[in-house]
Amino acid sequence: MLSQSQVNEVMACFGFSAMQEHKLGCLYEDKHQQVVVVDFWDTPPSDYHYVEYTSLQNRLMHQYQGIYRFFALSEHELHSQLENFLRLDLQHKVADMAIHTYGAHRNETHLDPTPPEFNFHTTFEEVFGSQYLYALRPEEVYIDLNGHRRYIDFVLHRSQGNIAIELNGERYHHPLLISQQKYLSQLYKQNSLVHDGLLVYRWSNRGMRDDFKFKEQLKDYFGDTSQFRATPYFKGKRQVSFELYAHQKDAIESISDKRSQGQNTFLTVLPTGTGKTEVFIEDFRRQLQQGATQHALAIVPTVNLKDQLVERVQQHLPLVEISTEIDTPLDLTIVTNAAVVRNYLHLPSQLFDYILVDEAHRAAATGLSKALEYFTPRTLLGLTATDERLDQKKLEDIFGHYHVDLTLQQAMEHGLVPPIRVFRLESNIDFSKVRFNGKDFVKSDLQKTIQIPSRDHLIADILQKYFVDGALQKQGIIFCVDVKHTERMAKALRLVGINAKSVHAKDRSAIDEYFAGEVQFLCACELLSEGWDAPQTSVVVMARPTMSKALYLQQLGRGTRLAPNKEALYVIDIIDNYGPALLQPWNLHNLFNIGHYRAFAEVGDYQHPVSQHELLVLDGLYEQERKIEPIDIFNFEQEFGDLFSEEQLARELFISTGTVRNWIKKQDITPTRSIPFGKNQLHYFSQQSIEGIRAEKNIKPRTEATRFDDFWEFLGKRDYTFSYKIIFLLAFHANCDENGEAQTEQIAKHYQAFYQRLFTEFGQCEKENNPLNRTEYLHDLKYLTRSIANNPFEKFERKRFFYQSKELSLTAMDSLLWDKLSKQDWAKIQDQMIQDGINYFQKLGITLSKTYFEF
């Protein structure tokens, strides 16, 4: 690895000079103020935690709105990286590359998301709301600048530029723990994304466990939700004609005949050497003559095939204008797979009337399926040769789907998902004491409450009665609270003769049996909610109550794939007793805002005939008349979607939640809406009431943009009832790392040491009657830690200058404020705190020098 002086020499050749050092290397800047990071470390892994790496990465990415990062493994390697990303015309280079697979699509190899993916998804919903989840797309295919197919954990689609989110485990991504070649590959992917206009943010498990900071970072880095492209989408179905032909003429005439019958998607298989390209040229010529196409797109795997196709079209159709750049379409645009996969999202989905995919059997391997789902041409033609090993089902699946911007209800009514029939299974289990933490039910309470065998037996009995034998024999999934619940539920089903098994992160053995039809019901916990693709799933049982719309929709989505002989999806909502609480978990009726219920009734109005055969069978089995009954529904999103919770109000006013609750208790403020939940009340506030509270309490409008000035204003008041704020701030700065974080215990120890020294030397360390003047408190570190949290920390937290992560035992400065404070600012803060401390204690008759305040 290069030394810093060697790196400086290489960077000087590209016009960059050293700007700022960091633990793994240095930032460099050129005369155009472009900033890049170069890594050249001499640091043991124990001295550099991965969360430090991701925090710096994210901070720089946000600050510069895109930044390249390079690795100085050798002079040649660094020079090559700089040439690749700073000088070459990469857009044209990559468009001419063949795509090589790199890694695997998780959804094709795993049936559940990783815990970090699940946690990220749910936190995103909590911060931005469930209505914006559609802007967040998991496992997106990406072709890097070397032509390698990669996968991105999540892409946030925004109108002003997309964001790539990578959720990284330390063992597989920490640059000091992985091989140098693997780190180079990681950076190549990241730099390719930055080159293509995406911002790249990384989080580790440790970074996401710091709940407050993680949420603040999401808001800061992702921007305003008005920029999110959050349109729901489902897959429409194209009718695919898959035919093998012996001759070109047969293929051309067959395509023409089927087009006249309304078909528009054709998979054409011809023997090798019979001129399959001429099939496209002739069919395209006919479409041009008929005025049926203005812009056509031909997609080929390699540059050689692109050049060959250009030459042959020019021979046969000399008047056709040909483009080889995807962003400048003419009559016919001929490009490689790489160019399409990298650029399709930047083009209108209706741009091309006619799309040809040559060597169609390669579509899956090159990631073309997403592009083909995106475009909506009048004609989609796939060509391949019979000497290739063909997977007809896979090809039909790739060519047979396209995206439509519809809600779930609209997709259902258009026949893109099966009809959904609902059954409400009422239990008398008392859930009124289950707590609500503001985003979902407290899981530990759910686990205790759900441990009632009678509830499991109710579910087993209803499934045994309706879905085990005869025409209604179905496979399905029961979503449970936790692993123990899945095991109890599977046992209850087996007791009534249903072949059921538990499946969870540590035991997936039953999944293959389910696909093979050997297991009828799987009992799963929440991790199975993503990455599932079993179209035969016809029954979904919601045995896990949730206030998360995202989780409910994910679970529902496991059964919404169309399949042969699948008349409908049957959803069984378990309706428990929540006492007088208005707040109730999600179910199909509040999801679709339906105020009446009829057992196994269909949800929605359909634009096409829906088979009723299974309903006739259910009529014969159901013991009561299937009459329509009114029900009380509560749609939390509809009722409270525009209101602010207590925590959100505190954030808006930059005060603590304790202050808000105290005001409510004293009736100083009046919530817009309050709803009972168990023994408690949940309070919500409108934007209008927030402005009223701000005016009444004389609270100055404060935002992230004013945080820096607010902090200096706060310090400038020099408001010291006691000396706590002075010593806290000095102790924090003495212990914090480069990310503005410090171990809470270390702060408390320095805090304690300061006051103990004063007590030993002067017989007191604070004002008369202050508890710190009593040795039993002064020597109790736990007491001091609690005392710091109440005062002075709470004073800083209320202004959003600091926060604490109890899980990680961290005290941290707000990341926006930390980034804005320079070394000179901190020197100024220290000077003020020391002088203020000297002045404070002088009034108590205690004369101190600067050395007392040096930690």
Short mmCIF file of N, CA and C in Angstrom, two decimals, residues 203 293 455 485 590 760:
data_model
loop_
_atom_site.label_atom_id
_atom_site.label_comp_id
_atom_site.label_asym_id
_atom_site.label_seq_id
_atom_site.Cartn_x
_atom_site.Cartn_y
_atom_site.Cartn_z
N TRP A 203 -25.27 1.52 5.88
CA TRP A 203 -25.50 1.37 7.31
C TRP A 203 -25.18 -0.06 7.72
N THR A 293 -45.40 1.89 -35.93
CA THR A 293 -44.24 2.15 -35.05
C THR A 293 -43.51 3.40 -35.49
N ARG A 455 -56.95 -19.75 21.15
CA ARG A 455 -56.86 -18.92 19.94
C ARG A 455 -56.28 -19.74 18.79
N HIS A 485 -44.49 -19.17 18.72
CA HIS A 485 -45.88 -19.17 18.25
C HIS A 485 -46.03 -20.00 16.98
N ASN A 590 -60.44 -2.40 7.28
CA ASN A 590 -59.97 -1.02 7.43
C ASN A 590 -58.96 -0.66 6.34
N THR A 760 -12.86 16.91 47.60
CA THR A 760 -11.69 16.55 48.39
C THR A 760 -10.88 17.77 48.79
#
